[in-house]
XYZ file of C-alpha atoms in Angstrom:
613
model
C 0.000 0.000 0.000
C 2.838 2.366 0.918
C 4.550 1.697 -2.403
C 1.293 2.421 -4.244
C 0.935 5.794 -2.498
C 4.514 6.723 -3.394
C 3.974 5.662 -7.002
C 0.762 7.695 -7.197
C 2.574 10.766 -5.877
C 5.369 10.348 -8.430
C 2.859 9.909 -11.234
C 0.871 12.941 -10.176
C 3.997 15.057 -9.985
C 5.033 13.991 -13.464
C 1.663 14.849 -14.934
C 1.002 18.180 -13.249
C 3.835 20.687 -13.192
C 4.388 23.065 -10.299
C 4.400 26.859 -10.728
C 7.446 29.036 -10.419
C 6.561 29.960 -6.825
C 3.669 29.523 -4.419
C 1.908 32.582 -3.050
C -0.189 32.656 0.120
C -1.197 36.317 -0.132
C -3.094 37.629 -3.161
C -2.929 39.658 -5.237
C 0.758 39.409 -6.014
C 2.725 42.581 -5.300
C 3.212 44.771 -8.371
C 6.333 44.172 -10.397
C 9.048 46.586 -9.235
C 10.985 48.789 -11.582
C 14.336 47.437 -12.773
C 15.525 50.853 -13.829
C 17.686 53.308 -11.875
C 16.805 56.982 -11.946
C 19.479 59.702 -11.707
C 19.230 63.486 -12.039
C 19.274 63.316 -15.846
C 18.054 60.797 -18.353
C 21.612 60.446 -19.637
C 22.843 59.439 -16.202
C 19.885 57.068 -15.578
C 19.677 53.360 -16.392
C 16.550 52.122 -18.141
C 16.216 48.359 -17.661
C 12.653 47.053 -17.073
C 12.455 43.672 -15.435
C 11.060 40.821 -17.481
C 7.463 39.846 -16.912
C 7.081 37.163 -14.258
C 4.715 34.260 -14.795
C 3.089 32.777 -11.724
C 1.794 29.743 -13.598
C 3.332 26.580 -15.040
C 4.420 26.986 -18.648
C 1.770 24.491 -19.733
C -1.068 25.800 -17.549
C -4.308 24.616 -19.161
C -7.247 26.678 -20.235
C -10.276 25.694 -18.136
C -13.944 25.469 -19.099
C -16.648 24.587 -16.560
C -20.049 23.795 -18.064
C -23.009 23.592 -15.690
C -26.418 22.468 -16.983
C -29.444 23.358 -14.851
C -32.047 21.018 -13.306
C -31.165 17.764 -15.064
C -31.163 14.310 -13.523
C -28.765 11.357 -13.809
C -31.275 9.280 -15.781
C -31.972 11.790 -18.551
C -28.861 11.940 -20.741
C -28.278 9.108 -23.211
C -24.563 9.361 -22.413
C -25.255 7.361 -19.256
C -28.415 5.432 -20.086
C -31.172 8.025 -20.434
C -33.162 8.846 -23.550
C -32.325 12.493 -24.244
C -29.691 12.832 -26.944
C -26.611 14.692 -25.641
C -23.814 14.217 -28.192
C -21.572 16.867 -26.662
C -21.638 15.302 -23.210
C -20.990 11.924 -24.870
C -18.071 13.419 -26.792
C -16.468 14.832 -23.632
C -16.980 11.511 -21.844
C -15.585 9.440 -24.725
C -12.563 11.709 -25.119
C -11.982 11.777 -21.359
C -13.394 10.234 -18.188
C -16.643 10.192 -16.205
C -17.638 10.153 -12.540
C -20.739 8.257 -11.391
C -20.643 9.239 -7.695
C -20.260 13.002 -8.030
C -22.649 15.053 -5.905
C -24.243 18.486 -5.736
C -26.235 20.138 -2.948
C -29.774 19.531 -4.362
C -30.393 23.235 -5.061
C -29.240 25.973 -7.465
C -27.481 28.761 -5.521
C -25.925 26.439 -2.929
C -24.325 24.244 -5.597
C -22.958 27.235 -7.499
C -21.452 28.781 -4.386
C -19.795 25.492 -3.410
C -18.560 24.928 -6.973
C -16.930 28.344 -7.281
C -15.311 28.420 -3.835
C -14.401 24.844 -2.892
C -16.324 25.221 0.369
C -19.569 23.812 1.713
C -22.637 25.838 0.816
C -23.504 26.934 4.363
C -19.934 28.008 5.049
C -20.269 30.420 2.131
C -23.705 31.665 3.287
C -25.723 29.929 0.560
C -27.909 27.533 2.481
C -30.779 28.201 0.062
C -31.465 30.208 -3.099
C -30.552 33.882 -2.867
C -34.173 35.019 -3.200
C -34.785 33.458 0.230
C -31.707 34.889 1.956
C -32.044 35.683 5.649
C -29.881 36.871 8.543
C -28.443 33.569 9.784
C -24.776 33.199 8.882
C -25.237 30.129 6.693
C -28.178 31.586 4.782
C -27.317 35.217 4.014
C -27.078 34.660 0.260
C -23.739 36.458 -0.208
C -20.533 34.502 -0.785
C -18.205 36.037 1.816
C -15.008 37.621 0.588
C -13.263 35.341 3.084
C -13.957 32.533 0.586
C -12.457 33.871 -2.631
C -13.807 32.244 -5.774
C -11.664 30.298 -8.183
C -12.104 33.160 -10.664
C -10.619 35.666 -8.193
C -7.600 33.470 -7.551
C -6.981 32.508 -11.174
C -7.289 36.151 -12.241
C -4.508 37.062 -9.830
C -2.390 34.234 -11.223
C -2.737 35.518 -14.775
C -5.872 33.927 -16.236
C -8.475 35.737 -18.286
C -11.764 35.008 -16.512
C -15.298 35.122 -17.899
C -18.748 33.762 -17.066
C -21.993 33.297 -18.980
C -25.571 32.410 -18.198
C -27.208 31.810 -14.857
C -25.439 33.427 -11.910
C -27.882 33.118 -8.973
C -25.379 34.110 -6.292
C -26.431 37.723 -5.689
C -29.133 38.668 -3.149
C -32.329 39.700 -4.927
C -32.308 43.159 -3.351
C -28.893 43.853 -4.920
C -29.799 42.950 -8.504
C -31.186 46.311 -9.637
C -29.437 48.515 -12.187
C -27.879 50.605 -9.400
C -26.285 47.677 -7.597
C -24.400 47.553 -5.305
C -22.141 45.471 -7.535
C -19.823 43.857 -4.979
C -21.799 40.609 -5.143
C -22.204 40.539 -8.926
C -19.849 38.318 -10.968
C -17.432 41.211 -11.483
C -17.071 41.414 -7.702
C -16.014 37.785 -7.547
C -13.121 37.788 -9.991
C -14.889 37.506 -13.345
C -13.471 40.101 -15.711
C -16.401 39.559 -18.083
C -19.988 38.412 -17.545
C -22.980 38.030 -19.831
C -26.100 36.390 -18.524
C -28.800 36.794 -15.891
C -28.545 37.252 -12.141
C -31.738 35.496 -11.055
C -32.623 31.840 -10.703
C -34.400 31.525 -14.055
C -35.121 33.423 -17.236
C -37.384 33.291 -20.232
C -35.542 31.761 -23.165
C -37.214 34.292 -25.472
C -37.374 37.468 -23.357
C -34.604 37.302 -20.736
C -33.416 40.184 -18.559
C -29.701 40.181 -19.352
C -26.657 41.798 -17.808
C -23.303 42.497 -19.417
C -20.758 43.108 -16.671
C -22.631 45.628 -14.466
C -25.241 46.983 -16.876
C -28.600 45.647 -18.002
C -28.720 45.203 -21.766
C -31.249 44.220 -24.428
C -30.843 40.817 -25.977
C -30.072 40.531 -29.717
C -32.965 39.997 -32.115
C -31.550 36.714 -33.412
C -29.208 33.984 -32.215
C -27.312 30.973 -33.459
C -27.551 32.074 -37.085
C -31.347 31.773 -37.029
C -34.119 34.283 -37.683
C -35.352 34.000 -34.095
C -33.879 34.530 -30.625
C -33.161 31.870 -28.000
C -31.165 32.442 -24.831
C -29.106 29.227 -24.934
C -27.929 30.090 -28.447
C -27.186 33.673 -27.459
C -25.020 32.559 -24.535
C -23.062 30.307 -26.896
C -22.766 33.082 -29.505
C -21.339 35.445 -26.910
C -18.903 32.886 -25.516
C -17.651 32.119 -29.022
C -17.177 35.832 -29.719
C -15.231 36.187 -26.467
C -13.013 33.237 -27.409
C -12.279 34.725 -30.816
C -11.414 38.058 -29.227
C -9.197 36.357 -26.671
C -7.348 34.498 -29.421
C -6.754 37.754 -31.312
C -5.703 39.926 -28.369
C -4.252 37.599 -25.721
C -3.429 34.298 -27.449
C -0.755 33.255 -24.947
C -2.821 33.940 -21.838
C -4.767 31.010 -20.352
C -8.493 31.447 -19.889
C -11.054 30.323 -17.314
C -14.617 30.093 -18.647
C -17.709 29.319 -16.559
C -20.710 28.621 -18.795
C -23.886 27.966 -16.786
C -26.981 27.613 -18.916
C -30.516 28.676 -18.048
C -31.653 25.358 -19.514
C -33.017 22.972 -18.429
C -34.580 24.995 -15.601
C -38.138 26.057 -16.163
C -39.672 27.476 -18.167
C -39.018 24.717 -20.704
C -38.891 26.648 -23.977
C -37.422 25.589 -27.304
C -38.350 25.842 -31.002
C -40.948 23.266 -31.988
C -38.653 21.281 -34.286
C -36.467 20.300 -31.332
C -39.436 19.020 -29.319
C -40.787 17.207 -32.363
C -37.666 15.014 -32.434
C -39.146 13.212 -29.450
C -42.723 12.736 -30.663
C -44.017 9.405 -29.482
C -40.845 8.448 -27.609
C -42.419 8.763 -24.157
C -45.921 7.530 -24.887
C -45.748 4.701 -22.359
C -45.147 7.104 -19.458
C -42.706 7.751 -16.666
C -42.838 4.357 -14.931
C -41.714 2.513 -18.077
C -39.136 5.196 -18.869
C -37.552 4.793 -15.439
C -37.324 1.018 -15.834
C -35.726 1.272 -19.292
C -33.094 3.728 -18.090
C -32.260 1.540 -15.103
C -31.644 -1.489 -17.321
C -29.676 0.503 -19.895
C -27.432 2.105 -17.253
C -26.570 -1.374 -16.027
C -25.770 -2.582 -19.546
C -23.472 0.406 -20.024
C -21.690 -0.318 -16.748
C -22.673 3.113 -15.464
C -24.254 1.639 -12.349
C -23.277 -1.709 -10.815
C -25.252 -4.885 -11.458
C -26.162 -4.980 -7.770
C -27.896 -1.578 -7.912
C -31.620 -1.729 -7.166
C -34.377 0.329 -8.760
C -36.088 2.217 -5.945
C -39.908 2.272 -6.014
C -42.144 5.208 -6.866
C -43.236 7.192 -3.784
C -46.846 6.670 -2.773
C -47.405 10.414 -3.113
C -46.520 10.385 -6.837
C -49.173 9.097 -9.255
C -48.468 6.200 -11.580
C -48.681 6.814 -15.312
C -51.570 4.389 -15.530
C -53.563 6.520 -13.089
C -53.390 9.592 -15.340
C -56.742 10.086 -17.150
C -56.526 9.220 -20.845
C -57.596 12.707 -21.938
C -54.677 14.244 -19.973
C -51.917 11.953 -21.236
C -51.277 13.852 -24.517
C -50.617 17.001 -22.446
C -48.253 15.173 -20.085
C -46.408 13.473 -22.972
C -45.893 16.709 -24.842
C -44.477 18.414 -21.754
C -41.785 15.727 -21.625
C -41.122 15.958 -25.364
C -40.557 19.703 -25.003
C -38.213 19.184 -22.050
C -36.208 16.600 -23.996
C -35.865 18.896 -27.004
C -34.944 21.807 -24.734
C -32.229 19.712 -23.092
C -30.777 18.348 -26.339
C -30.752 21.904 -27.675
C -28.629 23.264 -24.821
C -26.151 20.386 -25.158
C -25.829 21.377 -28.828
C -24.875 24.902 -27.749
C -22.155 23.515 -25.513
C -20.965 21.645 -28.589
C -20.620 24.884 -30.520
C -18.365 26.293 -27.788
C -16.212 23.151 -27.650
C -15.966 23.191 -31.446
C -14.666 26.765 -31.333
C -12.133 25.916 -28.632
C -10.865 23.106 -30.850
C -10.928 25.223 -34.023
C -8.810 27.905 -32.380
C -6.177 25.353 -31.435
C -6.925 25.427 -27.704
C -8.499 21.974 -27.445
C -5.430 19.900 -26.630
C -4.625 21.902 -23.498
C -8.116 22.844 -22.342
C -9.444 21.122 -19.242
C -13.228 20.760 -19.514
C -15.488 19.918 -16.582
C -18.985 19.153 -17.909
C -21.338 18.994 -14.903
C -24.638 17.368 -15.788
C -26.774 19.234 -13.287
C -26.548 21.625 -10.354
C -29.034 19.312 -8.626
C -31.372 16.536 -9.670
C -34.285 16.819 -12.077
C -36.888 19.328 -10.911
C -40.289 18.182 -9.640
C -41.399 21.816 -9.210
C -43.739 21.505 -12.174
C -45.760 19.267 -9.854
C -48.790 18.085 -11.870
C -47.535 19.613 -15.132
C -48.115 23.255 -15.927
C -48.217 25.882 -18.641
C -47.158 28.521 -16.082
C -44.505 27.191 -13.731
C -44.600 30.107 -11.308
C -48.133 29.144 -10.298
C -46.827 26.019 -8.603
C -43.719 27.706 -7.224
C -45.875 30.357 -5.567
C -48.331 27.842 -4.154
C -51.230 28.868 -6.398
C -53.390 25.770 -6.904
C -54.733 24.849 -10.320
C -56.097 21.662 -11.809
C -54.786 19.890 -14.873
C -58.171 20.449 -16.482
C -57.759 24.203 -16.004
C -54.260 24.053 -17.486
C -55.435 22.196 -20.602
C -58.416 24.505 -21.079
C -56.174 27.575 -20.910
C -53.693 25.919 -23.289
C -56.458 25.198 -25.803
C -57.236 28.914 -25.795
C -53.615 29.663 -26.705
C -53.459 27.183 -29.583
C -53.228 23.718 -28.054
C -50.291 21.358 -27.552
C -48.203 22.898 -30.344
C -47.661 26.115 -28.374
C -45.945 24.314 -25.491
C -42.328 25.448 -25.512
C -43.195 28.669 -27.336
C -43.148 32.253 -26.002
C -46.846 31.848 -25.151
C -46.240 29.441 -22.251
C -43.908 28.996 -19.296
C -44.366 25.247 -19.135
C -42.781 22.613 -16.909
C -43.312 18.877 -17.003
C -45.071 16.665 -14.456
C -43.026 15.657 -11.410
C -43.375 12.045 -12.543
C -40.973 12.769 -15.398
C -38.450 14.287 -12.963
C -38.663 11.192 -10.776
C -38.192 9.008 -13.850
C -35.151 11.075 -14.806
C -33.641 10.324 -11.380
C -33.471 6.581 -12.128
C -32.503 4.479 -10.183
C -32.490 6.787 -7.180
C -35.073 8.081 -4.767
C -35.912 11.777 -4.779
C -35.505 14.797 -7.040
C -34.162 18.330 -6.804
C -34.650 19.869 -3.318
C -34.251 16.517 -1.533
C -30.734 16.537 -0.114
C -31.493 13.261 1.615
C -31.485 11.206 -1.587
C -29.169 10.803 -4.563
C -32.003 11.693 -6.940
C -31.479 15.216 -5.624
C -27.697 15.235 -5.363
C -25.989 12.665 -7.633
C -25.091 14.314 -10.950
C -22.763 12.853 -13.588
C -19.489 14.636 -14.331
C -17.408 14.258 -17.498
C -13.845 15.596 -17.731
C -11.691 16.039 -20.849
C -8.079 17.228 -21.092
C -6.342 15.656 -24.097
C -2.882 16.841 -23.089
C -2.951 15.056 -19.737
C -5.931 12.671 -19.476
C -6.071 9.416 -21.406
C -9.603 8.474 -22.502
C -10.981 5.772 -20.239
C -14.533 4.412 -20.236
C -14.183 3.071 -16.692
C -16.439 5.183 -14.441
C -14.705 6.833 -11.514
C -16.669 5.835 -8.411
C -14.970 7.848 -5.690
C -17.519 9.656 -3.496
C -17.039 13.278 -4.598
C -18.790 16.606 -4.155
C -19.012 19.781 -6.166
C -16.780 21.473 -3.578
C -13.909 19.252 -4.794
C -13.574 20.931 -8.212
C -11.676 24.051 -7.076
C -9.126 22.151 -4.935
C -8.512 19.912 -7.951
C -7.845 22.941 -10.169
C -5.406 24.373 -7.618
C -3.701 20.983 -7.316
C -3.260 20.772 -11.082
C -1.748 24.253 -11.230
C 0.339 23.860 -8.081
C -1.460 26.805 -6.498
C -1.220 27.033 -2.739
C -4.687 27.955 -1.444
C -4.175 31.581 -0.418
C -4.351 32.529 3.249
C -5.237 36.143 2.450
C -7.016 37.609 -0.584
C -7.474 41.357 -0.996
C -6.506 41.828 2.640
C -9.112 39.367 3.956
C -8.066 36.157 5.767
C -9.515 33.128 4.008
C -11.798 30.360 5.230
C -10.676 26.749 5.232
C -11.478 24.513 2.273
C -14.000 21.702 2.610
C -13.309 20.125 -0.774
C -10.333 17.943 -1.656
C -8.476 17.324 -4.900
C -9.476 14.401 -7.071
C -6.828 15.119 -9.729
C -5.194 11.807 -8.872
C -8.195 10.005 -10.363
C -7.685 11.528 -13.809
C -5.447 8.682 -14.928
C -6.137 6.165 -12.185
C -9.743 5.005 -11.841
C -8.948 3.399 -8.478
C -7.030 6.283 -6.899
C -7.953 7.055 -3.316
C -9.487 10.434 -2.479
C -9.244 11.687 1.092
C -12.919 12.507 1.567
C -14.376 10.434 4.404
C -17.268 12.758 5.211
C -19.757 15.001 3.409
C -22.973 16.460 4.765
C -26.047 17.528 2.763
C -28.754 19.956 3.848
C -31.412 21.894 1.920
C -34.568 23.345 3.492
C -34.671 20.679 6.208
C -33.959 17.737 3.886
C -30.615 16.406 4.977
C -28.076 13.624 5.017
C -24.565 12.691 6.065
C -22.058 10.477 4.234
C -19.237 8.933 6.225
C -16.887 6.132 5.213
C -19.345 4.278 3.009
C -22.473 4.906 5.111
C -25.301 7.381 4.559
C -27.922 8.592 7.015
C -30.827 10.556 5.571
C -33.887 12.485 6.735
C -36.384 13.597 4.078
C -37.512 16.652 6.029
C -40.864 18.431 6.105
C -41.536 18.973 2.396
C -41.875 16.943 -0.790
C -41.284 19.128 -3.865
C -43.920 17.402 -6.002
C -46.780 18.124 -3.582
C -48.677 21.369 -4.110
C -49.172 23.917 -1.354
C -47.616 24.314 2.087
C -47.458 21.158 4.220
C -50.020 20.982 7.006
C -48.672 21.983 10.448
C -45.368 23.128 8.906
C -45.140 25.961 11.438
C -44.931 23.383 14.203
C -42.234 21.334 12.461
C -38.929 20.697 14.208
C -36.120 18.412 13.003
C -36.710 16.177 16.020
C -39.922 14.936 14.366
C -38.175 13.518 11.295
C -37.574 9.823 10.770
C -34.014 9.026 9.709
C -32.925 6.248 7.367
C -29.603 4.398 7.203
C -27.861 2.963 4.125
C -24.720 0.888 3.651
C -23.494 2.359 0.368
C -20.795 -0.269 -0.015
C -23.621 -2.734 -0.764
C -26.528 -0.435 -1.601
C -25.816 1.851 -4.567
C -29.216 3.571 -4.724
C -30.318 3.888 -1.075
C -32.819 1.070 -1.516
C -32.392 -0.863 1.764
C -33.023 1.080 4.967
C -31.055 -0.407 7.888
C -32.157 2.107 10.528
C -34.274 -0.421 12.420
C -31.471 -2.987 12.456
C -28.580 -0.669 13.395
C -29.866 2.085 15.705
C -26.439 2.727 17.260
C -24.826 3.294 13.864
C -27.633 5.653 12.914
C -27.273 7.571 16.185
C -23.556 8.067 15.553
C -24.215 9.441 12.066
C -26.965 11.761 13.296
C -24.511 13.167 15.831
C -21.897 13.579 13.108
C -24.406 15.411 10.915
C -25.085 17.928 13.679
C -21.353 18.430 14.221
C -20.768 19.032 10.511
C -23.748 21.370 10.134
C -22.640 23.385 13.166
C -19.030 23.522 11.960
C -20.248 24.876 8.597
C -22.571 27.566 10.056
C -25.671 25.638 8.973
C -27.791 26.057 12.102
C -30.705 26.234 12.591
C -31.742 23.035 10.820
C -34.177 24.105 8.116
C -32.976 27.706 8.289
C -33.553 28.175 4.566
C -37.313 27.961 5.144
C -37.461 31.105 7.286
C -38.501 33.532 4.539
C -41.026 31.394 2.588
C -42.653 29.663 5.575
C -41.717 30.808 9.081
C -41.246 34.549 8.654
C -44.299 36.391 10.051
């Protein structure tokens, strides 16, 4: 074992070069003058010092792609039925991770991804629209946890971000700022996208740097406008400009799409690709994906398919006159999702065309959380459900008929989202969906990584238990960057993530991550050395309205479950009744971890929407 560790260290050192010098305080001091001034120019010596590089000579360009609200059982790369050729291309040219985890919610995942810390430690215990005064829920990434963009900028990278930001408190997103918590305040030298949690694909409110701007009239070379295409157009333009003006400077790009978050909007021809493909409903879809994922080797043969919750209707129970509506909602979602993957492909194509491909490290994150059940019973106006406004499916279909029928789903006339049954199906084989941090259906999202210069293509899935907070430490490890102790005069918080760079060329490499907690709006869990304890919490995202007696809820009322993940891939066999002492130990560990990460009170993210008077 000792020899293997030494060999791994030698291999890692050979693959990833170290920088000229480590720096614990950022930014670097300005370059001093090398010249000597005397009374006259003739008596003076003019001798500027050479520019100093703080990066390895072969420092890679870096692209992080983050797709919104997609589940592990949706992409055909890993067994689903939505065509994602770009994700497949990255996976085939690189490697994939089948036990990579997010937080189960938008803003928290993004904050953890960009900082390498747990979401509560960086004050993002819930989405920014619900920010409150508790330390772990304030909705502002503290400057004591500098983002990867801030650090890489100081080291000499060009930094830019596109798409969904969702890490600025809602009351700071007006045209007059303040701008400290906008992307430009977190190290991104360029930003084009939207600050909120979602946007219309046809009429988005867009920001360029610190100014609101109108969107173009067309995108993607078409005679219409679509946000996903526009974000790709702008990223491609930025790449071309970078190549012309700073060709030798490495770049860091963060491209976070609005898709596939609601509203699900895409030109009709993309949805029509999937006509008839989902006619047999979500139960059959889930079973097919489960079997296909096994055949592909994406999940182990021992993995079990978890059953449908009693609170979710079966496909067979849906009235026959409503099934065309529910099918079309899924067809639109599938087309919407394939369409955004195609836009990622355009960006990767441009990176390759410009000659950057060989030394560009791409992290393609399939989801910031699991598939979203927030469409509940299927809707043509997704904010109705999100704001607790009850409607019936009959009312939805009647209103849709007045707009033009099924063909207008996905158009500018509707803000549609699919039935929660489709989200559950897209979580196959796991329990749960987005917003349930207790289950892998809310937190387990595939990751594909490509870096031709350093990573050999390997179809063997990496099965180390990883978290989104591990991406930044891995980037620093690759570049030989010492995590700074001070940035812009502010002492820095500790890191919670660890590097998994050693797994790039060794599928069996050990990663020093024994523990990871999960917590979103009272739904929570704790992983420790192959075990998982989970508590669903007070809310199920697919049920309409506010739960009865929610104001009297305390975490002490919740029933916990216990899973041995070394034998139980999908959290299918609850051992809580058989091993109460083990469960008690993990519950204690969860409370320690939540406290250590400023996550108290349990369920603190629900203060604004539920508990606030």
